[in-house]
Short mmCIF file of C-alpha atoms and ligand atoms in Angstrom, two decimals:
data_model
loop_
_atom_site.label_atom_id
_atom_site.label_comp_id
_atom_site.label_asym_id
_atom_site.label_seq_id
_atom_site.Cartn_x
_atom_site.Cartn_y
_atom_site.Cartn_z
CA UNK N 3 42.00 -29.94 55.72
CA UNK N 4 45.45 -31.22 56.71
CA UNK N 5 47.17 -29.31 59.54
CA UNK N 6 50.16 -27.64 57.91
CA UNK N 7 51.18 -25.53 60.90
CA UNK N 8 53.96 -28.00 61.76
CA UNK N 9 55.62 -27.70 58.34
CA UNK N 10 58.10 -25.21 56.94
CA UNK N 11 57.15 -22.70 54.28
CA UNK N 12 58.93 -24.44 51.38
CA UNK N 13 57.05 -27.67 52.06
CA UNK N 14 53.68 -25.96 52.43
CA UNK N 15 54.23 -24.06 49.17
CA UNK N 16 54.62 -27.31 47.24
CA UNK N 17 52.25 -29.62 49.09
CA UNK N 18 49.41 -27.90 50.95
CA UNK N 19 45.90 -28.16 49.59
CA UNK N 20 46.49 -30.97 47.10
CA UNK N 21 43.65 -33.51 46.97
CA UNK N 22 44.38 -36.26 44.47
CA UNK N 23 41.55 -37.69 42.40
CA UNK N 24 41.29 -41.42 41.73
CA UNK N 25 43.50 -40.95 38.65
CA UNK N 26 46.64 -40.69 40.77
CA UNK N 27 47.87 -37.49 39.09
CA UNK N 28 51.13 -35.97 40.36
CA UNK N 29 50.35 -32.35 39.43
CA UNK N 30 47.15 -30.61 40.54
CA UNK N 31 44.34 -30.91 37.98
CA UNK N 32 42.35 -28.02 36.50
CA UNK N 33 38.57 -28.32 36.81
CA UNK N 34 37.10 -26.15 34.06
CA UNK N 35 33.48 -26.77 34.94
CA UNK N 36 30.79 -24.25 35.82
CA UNK N 37 28.77 -26.62 38.00
CA UNK N 38 28.85 -29.98 39.75
CA UNK N 39 26.44 -32.88 39.87
CA UNK N 40 25.07 -34.73 42.88
CA UNK N 41 24.55 -38.44 43.48
CA UNK N 42 20.97 -37.87 44.66
CA UNK N 43 18.37 -35.24 45.48
CA UNK N 44 19.24 -35.67 49.15
CA UNK N 45 22.93 -34.98 48.47
CA UNK N 46 22.03 -31.85 46.47
CA UNK N 47 19.87 -30.62 49.37
CA UNK N 48 22.64 -31.32 51.89
CA UNK N 49 25.22 -29.44 49.81
CA UNK N 50 22.96 -26.41 49.36
CA UNK N 51 22.00 -26.27 53.04
CA UNK N 52 25.67 -26.50 54.01
CA UNK N 53 25.05 -29.69 56.04
CA UNK N 54 27.57 -31.47 53.81
CA UNK N 55 30.70 -29.79 52.39
CA UNK N 56 31.47 -30.11 48.69
CA UNK N 57 31.28 -28.58 45.26
CA UNK N 58 28.17 -26.82 44.00
CA UNK N 59 28.95 -24.15 41.43
CA UNK N 60 32.27 -22.57 40.41
CA UNK N 61 31.27 -19.03 41.37
CA UNK N 62 32.04 -20.09 44.93
CA UNK N 63 33.32 -23.69 44.94
CA UNK N 64 35.90 -25.06 42.51
CA UNK N 65 38.48 -27.71 43.43
CA UNK N 66 41.42 -26.04 41.63
CA UNK N 67 40.67 -22.67 43.20
CA UNK N 68 40.15 -24.37 46.56
CA UNK N 69 43.59 -26.00 46.32
CA UNK N 70 45.13 -22.55 45.76
CA UNK N 71 43.09 -21.13 48.66
CA UNK N 72 44.15 -23.87 51.07
CA UNK N 73 47.79 -23.53 50.07
CA UNK N 74 47.89 -19.75 50.44
CA UNK N 75 45.97 -19.90 53.75
CA UNK N 76 48.56 -22.38 55.06
CA UNK N 77 51.44 -20.19 53.84
CA UNK N 78 50.02 -17.13 55.62
CA UNK N 79 49.16 -19.13 58.74
CA UNK N 80 45.48 -18.23 58.27
CA UNK N 81 42.34 -20.23 58.88
CA UNK N 82 40.90 -19.66 55.45
CA UNK N 83 41.47 -17.93 52.10
CA UNK N 84 39.02 -16.53 49.57
CA UNK N 85 40.47 -16.26 46.04
CA UNK N 86 39.26 -13.44 43.81
CA UNK N 87 39.48 -12.37 40.18
CA UNK N 88 42.06 -9.62 40.92
CA UNK N 89 43.81 -7.85 43.76
CA UNK N 90 41.26 -5.04 43.48
CA UNK N 91 38.42 -7.60 43.71
CA UNK N 92 40.03 -8.82 46.96
CA UNK N 93 39.91 -5.30 48.41
CA UNK N 94 36.38 -4.74 47.09
CA UNK N 95 35.16 -8.04 48.56
CA UNK N 96 36.75 -7.26 51.92
CA UNK N 97 35.14 -3.84 52.17
CA UNK N 98 31.76 -4.95 50.82
CA UNK N 99 31.75 -7.87 53.23
CA UNK N 100 32.70 -5.87 56.31
CA UNK N 101 31.43 -2.30 55.90
CA UNK N 102 28.06 -0.57 55.80
CA UNK N 103 26.90 3.03 55.31
CA UNK N 104 28.15 5.24 58.13
CA UNK N 105 31.30 3.19 58.74
CA UNK N 106 34.73 4.77 58.64
CA UNK N 107 38.11 3.57 57.37
CA UNK N 108 41.59 4.83 58.25
CA UNK N 109 44.10 4.02 55.55
CA UNK N 110 47.74 4.63 54.89
CA UNK N 111 48.22 7.35 52.29
CA UNK N 112 50.93 5.26 50.58
CA UNK N 113 48.75 2.57 49.02
CA UNK N 114 48.19 1.31 45.49
CA UNK N 115 46.68 4.22 43.51
CA UNK N 116 43.60 2.29 42.40
CA UNK N 117 42.85 1.36 46.02
CA UNK N 118 42.73 5.08 46.87
CA UNK N 119 40.28 5.61 43.99
CA UNK N 120 38.11 2.71 45.20
CA UNK N 121 37.89 4.28 48.67
CA UNK N 122 37.44 7.89 47.52
CA UNK N 123 35.20 7.51 44.46
CA UNK N 124 33.19 4.38 45.16
CA UNK N 125 32.90 3.50 48.85
CA UNK N 126 32.27 7.20 49.49
CA UNK N 127 29.13 6.90 47.30
CA UNK N 128 27.80 4.42 49.86
CA UNK N 129 28.67 6.70 52.77
CA UNK N 130 31.79 4.87 53.85
CA UNK N 131 34.31 7.58 54.57
CA UNK N 132 38.09 7.12 54.47
CA UNK N 133 40.80 9.22 56.09
CA UNK N 134 44.39 8.89 54.91
CA UNK N 135 47.43 9.13 57.19
CA UNK N 136 51.20 8.72 56.89
CA UNK N 137 52.13 5.02 57.01
CA UNK N 138 54.40 5.20 60.07
CA UNK N 139 52.85 8.28 61.72
CA UNK N 140 51.32 6.32 64.62
CA UNK N 141 49.89 9.42 66.31
CA UNK N 142 48.05 10.31 63.12
CA UNK N 143 46.54 6.79 62.94
CA UNK N 144 45.28 7.09 66.48
CA UNK N 145 43.96 10.63 65.99
CA UNK N 146 42.04 9.61 62.86
CA UNK N 147 40.12 6.81 64.60
CA UNK N 148 36.46 7.55 65.40
CA UNK N 149 33.75 5.47 67.09
CA UNK N 150 32.57 4.45 63.57
CA UNK N 151 36.02 3.27 62.47
CA UNK N 152 35.79 -0.37 61.37
CA UNK N 153 38.98 -0.90 59.36
CA UNK N 154 42.60 0.16 59.35
CA UNK N 155 44.22 -0.50 55.96
CA UNK N 156 47.89 -0.49 54.94
CA UNK N 157 50.64 -1.83 52.70
CA UNK N 158 54.12 -2.38 54.10
CA UNK N 159 56.72 -1.81 52.68
CA UNK N 160 55.14 1.06 50.77
CA UNK N 161 55.53 1.54 47.04
CA UNK N 162 57.72 3.21 45.74
CA UNK N 163 59.34 4.70 48.89
CA UNK N 164 59.73 1.38 50.80
CA UNK N 165 58.53 2.91 54.06
CA UNK N 166 57.72 0.31 56.73
CA UNK N 167 54.91 0.23 59.30
CA UNK N 168 55.02 -1.68 62.58
CA UNK N 169 52.19 -4.17 61.98
CA UNK N 170 52.01 -5.34 65.61
CA UNK N 171 51.66 -1.77 66.85
CA UNK N 172 48.87 -0.92 64.40
CA UNK N 173 47.07 -4.22 65.08
CA UNK N 174 47.04 -3.39 68.80
CA UNK N 175 45.75 0.09 68.03
CA UNK N 176 42.97 -1.29 65.82
CA UNK N 177 41.90 -3.84 68.42
CA UNK N 178 41.82 -1.27 71.23
CA UNK N 179 39.18 0.51 69.14
CA UNK N 180 37.24 -2.62 68.05
CA UNK N 181 38.46 -2.22 64.49
CA UNK N 182 40.18 -4.72 62.20
CA UNK N 183 43.64 -4.36 60.67
CA UNK N 184 43.82 -5.25 56.97
CA UNK N 185 47.31 -5.62 55.49
CA UNK N 186 47.99 -5.76 51.74
CA UNK N 187 50.93 -8.21 51.78
CA UNK N 188 51.59 -7.99 48.05
CA UNK N 189 55.23 -6.82 48.23
CA UNK N 190 56.57 -9.25 50.82
CA UNK N 191 54.32 -12.28 50.30
CA UNK N 192 54.21 -14.90 53.08
CA UNK N 193 57.76 -15.89 52.08
CA UNK N 194 59.06 -12.71 53.75
CA UNK N 195 56.32 -11.48 56.11
CA UNK N 196 53.34 -13.06 57.88
CA UNK N 197 51.06 -10.24 59.07
CA UNK N 198 48.55 -12.58 60.79
CA UNK N 199 51.33 -13.68 63.18
CA UNK N 200 51.82 -10.01 64.02
CA UNK N 201 48.16 -9.46 64.90
CA UNK N 202 46.62 -8.41 61.55
CA UNK N 203 43.07 -9.67 60.98
CA UNK N 204 42.95 -9.97 57.20
CA UNK N 205 45.55 -10.14 54.45
CA UNK N 206 45.03 -8.92 50.90
CA UNK N 207 46.98 -10.23 47.93
CA UNK N 208 47.30 -9.19 44.36
CA UNK N 209 48.33 -12.65 43.15
CA UNK N 210 49.15 -10.89 39.88
CA UNK N 211 52.47 -9.82 41.39
CA UNK N 212 54.88 -12.17 43.21
CA UNK N 213 52.49 -15.08 43.87
CA UNK N 214 52.42 -15.82 40.16
CA UNK N 215 55.63 -13.90 39.71
CA UNK N 216 55.79 -14.62 36.01
CA UNK N 217 53.41 -12.03 34.62
CA UNK N 218 50.84 -14.53 33.36
CA UNK N 219 47.50 -13.82 35.04
CA UNK N 220 45.41 -11.40 37.12
CA UNK N 221 44.12 -12.62 40.46
CA UNK N 222 43.82 -11.87 44.14
CA UNK N 223 43.06 -13.31 47.55
CA UNK N 224 41.93 -12.48 51.07
CA UNK N 225 43.24 -14.54 54.00
CA UNK N 226 42.00 -14.52 57.60
CA UNK N 227 39.71 -16.19 60.07
CA UNK N 228 36.38 -16.13 61.86
CA UNK N 229 33.43 -13.94 60.97
CA UNK N 230 35.58 -11.53 58.98
CA UNK N 231 36.61 -14.03 56.31
CA UNK N 232 33.11 -15.55 56.31
CA UNK N 233 31.74 -12.07 55.45
CA UNK N 234 34.21 -11.78 52.57
CA UNK N 235 33.24 -15.25 51.29
CA UNK N 236 29.55 -14.38 51.55
CA UNK N 237 30.04 -11.33 49.37
CA UNK N 238 32.02 -13.34 46.81
CA UNK N 239 29.33 -16.01 46.70
CA UNK N 240 26.63 -13.40 46.07
CA UNK N 241 28.50 -10.98 43.82
CA UNK N 242 30.87 -13.30 41.91
CA UNK N 243 34.32 -11.61 41.64
CA UNK N 244 35.67 -15.15 41.48
CA UNK N 245 39.06 -16.54 40.44
CA UNK N 246 38.84 -18.80 37.37
CA UNK N 247 40.07 -22.41 37.66
CA UNK N 248 42.72 -21.76 34.99
CA UNK N 249 44.15 -18.80 36.90
CA UNK N 250 43.88 -20.72 40.17
CA UNK N 251 46.13 -23.39 38.65
CA UNK N 252 48.66 -20.81 37.43
CA UNK N 253 48.89 -19.24 40.90
CA UNK N 254 49.16 -22.66 42.49
CA UNK N 255 52.19 -23.40 40.34
CA UNK N 256 53.53 -19.93 41.13
CA UNK N 257 53.38 -20.66 44.86
CA UNK N 258 55.54 -23.77 44.41
CA UNK N 259 58.57 -21.65 43.48
CA UNK N 260 57.69 -18.60 45.64
CA UNK N 261 60.34 -18.94 48.33
CA UNK N 262 63.13 -19.62 45.81
CA UNK N 263 62.10 -16.70 43.67
CA UNK N 264 61.74 -14.31 46.62
CA UNK N 265 65.21 -15.24 47.82
CA UNK N 266 66.72 -14.25 44.47
CA UNK N 267 64.54 -11.11 44.17
CA UNK N 268 65.85 -10.02 47.60
CA UNK N 269 69.47 -10.86 46.71
CA UNK N 270 69.36 -8.95 43.44
CA UNK N 271 67.58 -5.95 44.98
CA UNK N 272 70.10 -5.70 47.82
CA UNK N 273 73.10 -5.91 45.50
CA UNK N 274 71.52 -3.35 43.19
CA UNK N 275 70.70 -1.00 46.10
CA UNK N 276 74.27 -1.25 47.40
CA UNK N 277 75.69 -0.54 43.95
CA UNK N 278 73.34 2.42 43.40
CA UNK N 279 74.26 3.89 46.78
CA UNK N 280 77.91 4.08 45.62
CA UNK N 281 77.12 5.91 42.35
CA UNK N 282 78.03 9.62 42.25
CA UNK N 283 74.94 10.49 40.17
CA UNK N 284 72.56 8.89 42.66
CA UNK N 285 71.29 11.15 45.45
CA UNK N 286 69.37 8.66 47.61
CA UNK N 287 68.44 4.98 47.53
CA UNK N 288 65.31 3.66 49.24
CA UNK N 289 65.60 -0.01 50.18
CA UNK N 290 64.82 -1.52 53.61
CA UNK N 291 67.89 -3.77 53.38
CA UNK N 292 70.29 -0.82 53.48
CA UNK N 293 71.64 0.25 56.87
CA UNK N 294 70.86 3.83 55.73
CA UNK N 295 67.11 3.04 55.57
CA UNK N 296 65.40 4.79 58.50
CA UNK N 297 63.43 1.65 59.42
CA UNK N 298 66.11 -0.92 58.68
CA UNK N 299 65.88 -2.36 62.22
CA UNK N 300 62.09 -2.69 62.09
CA UNK N 301 62.36 -4.34 58.66
CA UNK N 302 64.87 -6.84 60.07
CA UNK N 303 62.54 -7.66 62.94
CA UNK N 304 59.30 -7.86 61.00
CA UNK N 305 60.41 -9.37 57.69
CA UNK N 306 62.60 -12.35 56.89
CA UNK N 307 63.86 -10.61 53.72
CA UNK N 308 63.82 -7.07 52.38
CA UNK N 309 61.91 -7.61 49.13
CA UNK N 310 62.51 -7.03 45.45
CA UNK N 311 61.38 -3.43 45.17
CA UNK N 312 63.61 -0.37 45.48
CA UNK N 313 63.69 3.21 44.31
CA UNK N 314 66.35 5.87 43.95
CA UNK N 315 66.68 9.55 43.16
CA UNK N 316 69.09 10.51 40.37
CA UNK N 317 70.69 13.93 40.23
CA UNK N 318 69.21 16.08 37.45
CA UNK N 319 65.46 15.58 37.93
CA UNK N 320 63.08 14.17 35.33
CA UNK N 321 65.51 14.46 32.44
CA UNK N 322 68.14 12.40 34.25
CA UNK N 323 65.55 9.85 35.45
CA UNK N 324 64.22 9.39 31.92
CA UNK N 325 67.81 9.01 30.64
CA UNK N 326 68.34 6.08 33.02
CA UNK N 327 65.05 4.49 31.94
CA UNK N 328 65.64 4.99 28.21
CA UNK N 329 69.24 3.80 28.55
CA UNK N 330 68.13 0.29 29.50
CA UNK N 331 68.21 -2.41 26.83
CA UNK N 332 66.35 -5.31 28.44
CA UNK N 333 64.77 -4.05 31.68
CA UNK N 334 61.04 -3.65 30.95
CA UNK N 335 59.67 -0.10 31.04
CA UNK N 336 56.31 -0.81 32.69
CA UNK N 337 54.40 -0.01 35.86
CA UNK N 338 54.10 -3.70 36.76
CA UNK N 339 56.27 -5.30 39.43
CA UNK N 340 56.99 -8.62 41.08
CA UNK N 341 57.95 -10.37 37.85
CA UNK N 342 60.88 -12.62 36.87
CA UNK N 343 61.69 -9.76 34.48
CA UNK N 344 63.13 -6.60 36.06
CA UNK N 345 60.95 -3.55 35.53
CA UNK N 346 61.65 0.18 35.68
CA UNK N 347 59.19 3.02 36.25
CA UNK N 348 59.17 6.82 36.56
CA UNK N 349 56.51 7.24 39.28
CA UNK N 350 56.12 11.04 38.92
CA UNK N 351 54.81 10.76 35.34
CA UNK N 352 53.08 7.35 35.50
CA UNK N 353 51.78 5.62 38.64
CA UNK N 354 51.70 8.88 40.62
CA UNK N 355 51.06 11.23 37.67
CA UNK N 356 47.55 12.06 38.87
CA UNK N 357 48.76 13.51 42.19
CA UNK N 358 48.99 17.28 42.62
CA UNK N 359 52.48 18.81 43.07
CA UNK N 360 51.74 19.16 46.78
CA UNK N 361 50.65 15.53 47.14
CA UNK N 362 53.75 14.38 45.25
CA UNK N 363 55.98 16.39 47.55
CA UNK N 364 54.27 14.92 50.60
CA UNK N 365 54.67 11.38 49.23
CA UNK N 366 58.33 11.94 48.28
CA UNK N 367 57.63 11.41 44.57
CA UNK N 368 60.27 13.80 43.20
CA UNK N 369 61.04 14.16 39.48
CA UNK N 370 64.36 12.33 39.80
CA UNK N 371 62.78 9.24 41.42
CA UNK N 372 63.09 5.91 39.58
CA UNK N 373 61.53 2.65 40.81
CA UNK N 374 62.98 -0.74 40.00
CA UNK N 375 61.46 -4.15 40.64
CA UNK N 376 64.51 -6.42 40.65
CA UNK N 377 63.86 -9.51 38.56
CA UNK N 378 65.65 -12.83 38.34
CA UNK N 379 68.16 -11.93 35.61
CA UNK N 380 71.87 -12.05 36.49
CA UNK N 381 72.66 -9.14 38.79
CA UNK N 382 75.74 -8.06 36.80
CA UNK N 383 73.57 -7.71 33.69
CA UNK N 384 70.93 -5.73 35.62
CA UNK N 385 73.58 -3.36 36.94
CA UNK N 386 75.15 -2.94 33.49
CA UNK N 387 71.72 -2.16 32.02
CA UNK N 388 71.09 0.61 34.58
CA UNK N 389 74.60 1.97 34.32
CA UNK N 390 74.17 2.93 30.66
CA UNK N 391 71.92 5.93 31.32
CA UNK N 392 73.33 6.83 34.69
CA UNK N 393 76.50 8.42 33.25
C1 PLP M 26 48.70 -4.44 41.88
C2 PLP M 26 48.30 -4.19 43.26
C3 PLP M 26 46.96 -4.27 43.65
C4 PLP M 26 45.85 -4.56 42.67
O1 PLP M 26 45.95 -5.83 42.17
P1 PLP M 26 45.34 -6.27 40.73
O2 PLP M 26 45.61 -7.72 40.69
O3 PLP M 26 46.05 -5.46 39.70
O4 PLP M 26 43.88 -5.94 40.76
C5 PLP M 26 46.66 -4.08 44.99
N1 PLP M 26 47.61 -3.79 45.89
C6 PLP M 26 48.91 -3.68 45.54
C7 PLP M 26 49.90 -3.37 46.58
C8 PLP M 26 49.30 -3.87 44.22
O5 PLP M 26 50.59 -3.74 43.87
#
């Protein structure tokens, strides 16, 4: 594998991982094949024993998927990447690879809802217990750690409140207790934040979001080094939550425009946040790029951009929030995010609808809260579309 550490992100995103065949193709080829053939019995034996690297079977070795893996690993500054069939499969593979009965996980409370269900309803069945703490409540993280704690898990910025955690500080905490820090880097992507540089051990991606960025496919990835990523790969090889070659190719093409897209997502989100903050019917705006954000300084230090996701509270509760949502003419009403198309969501009745009133209050999910994932449309049009229902 070529050493990409000397190159800038934009170059890596376009070039890393490409291995041309003898056909001289410019774009990366798709290899839709389940298995691979060998020149001889000896070569087959060498491939299976691991003495010789190379393709065997697409559950765990496919050239298109490998190109995506090498490119994303280079972008994150990681040794190796394991691509998976979805973001959830990435989290599953990480936990199945690294945990056993009796182990303990400390996780941020503000994580993707399905991840919470995976921890509470499924890993718990195998006697892996999880405690949830406030994302930036560092004392609570420390207090929750036990001798059996193997993993600390978080997303930063959080969704939909855009709270930020100090990755370096939590990596140090994890390592003092012989645990690993796993960061779901879905919202920033390596274009804006590189958690491995800050001490994290493994990175999770839902490639479904910004890595593709065009709403075309479901996929995921784990990036890291050493025994940890080998354990994740081992699980994938045995259990098969594998990325398909077709999806690998889509994500590969997504990566090529990642930095350009993220730049515009950040620009549009900042302009939108600033406009919202000046509206009389808006109570609060949550966006790390605003000076009013409580962790604006940390965000500036830790990220190279503030992201495309923001939320705001409109005066008048659920009725007013729904009026904003229903007033839009082109912004997509959907729970998805990280798309070229702007999306709008009412967390209290959708993504966070299953929470009790008490849990919602604790998470800041009030009835007037609206979440927007700023897309790549013209910012004046986005603002005009939101203005309609805002009164
Ligand atoms: C969407 C999402 C996931 C799950 O990814 P899928 O590709 O839908 O399985 C995990 N983490 C975060 C932060 C997400 O937004």
